[in-house]
């Protein structure tokens, strides 16, 4: 088992750029390995934010973990004030304000969904306990490891003192993939496209929605649907391309999409902490409060804006019939995952 969790920690925007702060992340997994230099270079929290990175891995990986620590030191990142490499979850979690959970038990050939969830329930119960006892009271958590939404829900259940708004999962990767597909289709820079939405689960049932997205063109800003003028593509190929992008990359690369996932994790935390640009929203897996008719009690991806370290669901968007059907389908899958995960808790 290629293990792992990741934690990140402590910063104070009131002292932005003046203190030493703490992070933690998986080392040996590809996502963690790609993420570490991004954090150390300020991609996640800005170019003037000092950091201390805490890395956690399992005992058999301790020597390799120390090798990664040596690499981080050798890179001489100006923002990197210290590195803690440990196999002790208590040491890894101590005082952290941001936790990036990039490790979990992957699905292997012949495994049923319940087997995967059962293994991840055990992992995330343990990590939740360590975070609750040793992380800072304001700890922000981002779960990357799949099944990300349900792993985040399990963590929430076993870390009740961490505010539910502080536990999220990564759908920013899917959001960025949707932006990329639109920018390629229109031959515009990706920064000219905004306000796509990923609804629901970080799985093949997710719903990439462009009905409220816009793009800057030579004719000014217009809706993505009008600019592309191809409803058939938008309602079929675009959606399935985004839904299946991870599997497509694995087929082409023979490895998972670690670089883009690490970049999306940085985007997620950066916008959460530093805020989203005015007039722009992003997609985050968050604890449902019943918005848009989605059942409370699941971690579901919504469009959100962020300000002063807090996210808020964008409300009042018109939902058409196709969108309603797809939003409900991915919510149904999440409810099934929740039921399955809770049955694993009973068996545990």
PDB file of N, CA and C in Angstrom, residues 18 59 77 81 84 97 104 113 119 132 138 147 160 163 183 185 188 193 198 208 222 235 255 302 309 328:
ATOM      1  N   UNK A  18       5.313  37.520   7.292  1.00  0.00           N
ATOM      2  CA  UNK A  18       6.266  37.881   8.329  1.00  0.00           C
ATOM      3  C   UNK A  18       6.583  36.748   9.289  1.00  0.00           C
ATOM      4  N   UNK A  59       5.723   3.778   8.076  1.00  0.00           N
ATOM      5  CA  UNK A  59       7.061   3.430   8.571  1.00  0.00           C
ATOM      6  C   UNK A  59       7.975   2.829   7.496  1.00  0.00           C
ATOM      7  N   UNK A  77      14.495  26.663  -1.461  1.00  0.00           N
ATOM      8  CA  UNK A  77      13.335  27.536  -1.649  1.00  0.00           C
ATOM      9  C   UNK A  77      13.376  28.673  -0.624  1.00  0.00           C
ATOM     10  N   UNK A  81      10.992  27.451   5.389  1.00  0.00           N
ATOM     11  CA  UNK A  81      11.729  27.699   6.622  1.00  0.00           C
ATOM     12  C   UNK A  81      12.158  26.421   7.334  1.00  0.00           C
ATOM     13  N   UNK A  84       9.566  18.964   8.190  1.00  0.00           N
ATOM     14  CA  UNK A  84       9.408  17.875   9.148  1.00  0.00           C
ATOM     15  C   UNK A  84       8.982  16.643   8.368  1.00  0.00           C
ATOM     16  N   UNK A  97      -2.984  24.211  10.454  1.00  0.00           N
ATOM     17  CA  UNK A  97      -4.182  24.964  10.094  1.00  0.00           C
ATOM     18  C   UNK A  97      -4.734  24.577   8.742  1.00  0.00           C
ATOM     19  N   UNK A 104      -4.901   7.626   0.304  1.00  0.00           N
ATOM     20  CA  UNK A 104      -5.992   6.746   0.656  1.00  0.00           C
ATOM     21  C   UNK A 104      -5.726   5.380   0.064  1.00  0.00           C
ATOM     22  N   UNK A 113     -16.650  -1.885  -4.384  1.00  0.00           N
ATOM     23  CA  UNK A 113     -16.677  -0.540  -3.823  1.00  0.00           C
ATOM     24  C   UNK A 113     -16.635  -0.572  -2.298  1.00  0.00           C
ATOM     25  N   UNK A 119     -11.580   0.203   3.630  1.00  0.00           N
ATOM     26  CA  UNK A 119     -10.186   0.564   3.893  1.00  0.00           C
ATOM     27  C   UNK A 119     -10.033   2.055   4.151  1.00  0.00           C
ATOM     28  N   UNK A 132      -8.234  16.245  14.969  1.00  0.00           N
ATOM     29  CA  UNK A 132      -9.075  16.854  15.999  1.00  0.00           C
ATOM     30  C   UNK A 132      -8.295  17.115  17.282  1.00  0.00           C
ATOM     31  N   UNK A 138      -8.769  26.133  14.017  1.00  0.00           N
ATOM     32  CA  UNK A 138      -9.317  26.667  12.761  1.00  0.00           C
ATOM     33  C   UNK A 138      -8.838  25.881  11.543  1.00  0.00           C
ATOM     34  N   UNK A 147     -12.345   7.700  -2.682  1.00  0.00           N
ATOM     35  CA  UNK A 147     -13.465   8.555  -3.111  1.00  0.00           C
ATOM     36  C   UNK A 147     -13.509   9.834  -2.263  1.00  0.00           C
ATOM     37  N   UNK A 160     -15.627  15.982  14.972  1.00  0.00           N
ATOM     38  CA  UNK A 160     -16.775  16.875  15.131  1.00  0.00           C
ATOM     39  C   UNK A 160     -16.424  18.272  15.622  1.00  0.00           C
ATOM     40  N   UNK A 163     -15.050  22.649  12.437  1.00  0.00           N
ATOM     41  CA  UNK A 163     -16.286  23.143  11.817  1.00  0.00           C
ATOM     42  C   UNK A 163     -16.552  22.461  10.479  1.00  0.00           C
ATOM     43  N   UNK A 183     -11.697  26.422 -23.353  1.00  0.00           N
ATOM     44  CA  UNK A 183     -10.680  27.305 -23.946  1.00  0.00           C
ATOM     45  C   UNK A 183     -10.109  26.703 -25.230  1.00  0.00           C
ATOM     46  N   UNK A 185     -11.714  24.581 -27.229  1.00  0.00           N
ATOM     47  CA  UNK A 185     -12.768  24.598 -28.242  1.00  0.00           C
ATOM     48  C   UNK A 185     -12.889  25.966 -28.896  1.00  0.00           C
ATOM     49  N   UNK A 188      -9.225  30.228 -27.079  1.00  0.00           N
ATOM     50  CA  UNK A 188      -8.967  31.412 -26.256  1.00  0.00           C
ATOM     51  C   UNK A 188      -8.115  30.984 -25.063  1.00  0.00           C
ATOM     52  N   UNK A 193     -12.029  32.318 -19.707  1.00  0.00           N
ATOM     53  CA  UNK A 193     -13.249  31.545 -19.429  1.00  0.00           C
ATOM     54  C   UNK A 193     -13.473  31.536 -17.922  1.00  0.00           C
ATOM     55  N   UNK A 198     -18.827  22.494 -11.433  1.00  0.00           N
ATOM     56  CA  UNK A 198     -18.871  21.039 -11.264  1.00  0.00           C
ATOM     57  C   UNK A 198     -19.845  20.760 -10.130  1.00  0.00           C
ATOM     58  N   UNK A 208     -20.467  18.529 -15.184  1.00  0.00           N
ATOM     59  CA  UNK A 208     -19.822  19.770 -15.603  1.00  0.00           C
ATOM     60  C   UNK A 208     -20.852  20.650 -16.331  1.00  0.00           C
ATOM     61  N   UNK A 222     -19.380  37.013 -23.591  1.00  0.00           N
ATOM     62  CA  UNK A 222     -20.645  36.360 -23.944  1.00  0.00           C
ATOM     63  C   UNK A 222     -20.713  35.001 -23.277  1.00  0.00           C
ATOM     64  N   UNK A 235     -23.716  19.315 -24.536  1.00  0.00           N
ATOM     65  CA  UNK A 235     -24.568  18.446 -23.731  1.00  0.00           C
ATOM     66  C   UNK A 235     -24.138  16.984 -23.743  1.00  0.00           C
ATOM     67  N   UNK A 255      -0.074   6.423 -15.802  1.00  0.00           N
ATOM     68  CA  UNK A 255      -0.022   6.930 -14.437  1.00  0.00           C
ATOM     69  C   UNK A 255      -1.150   7.941 -14.264  1.00  0.00           C
ATOM     70  N   UNK A 302     -20.368  22.279  -5.223  1.00  0.00           N
ATOM     71  CA  UNK A 302     -21.197  23.430  -5.573  1.00  0.00           C
ATOM     72  C   UNK A 302     -20.318  24.553  -6.129  1.00  0.00           C
ATOM     73  N   UNK A 309     -11.212  33.848   4.023  1.00  0.00           N
ATOM     74  CA  UNK A 309     -11.024  32.497   4.511  1.00  0.00           C
ATOM     75  C   UNK A 309     -12.283  31.665   4.628  1.00  0.00           C
ATOM     76  N   UNK A 328     -29.186  15.521  -9.675  1.00  0.00           N
ATOM     77  CA  UNK A 328     -29.818  14.535  -8.800  1.00  0.00           C
ATOM     78  C   UNK A 328     -29.156  13.163  -8.921  1.00  0.00           C
TER      79      UNK A 328
END
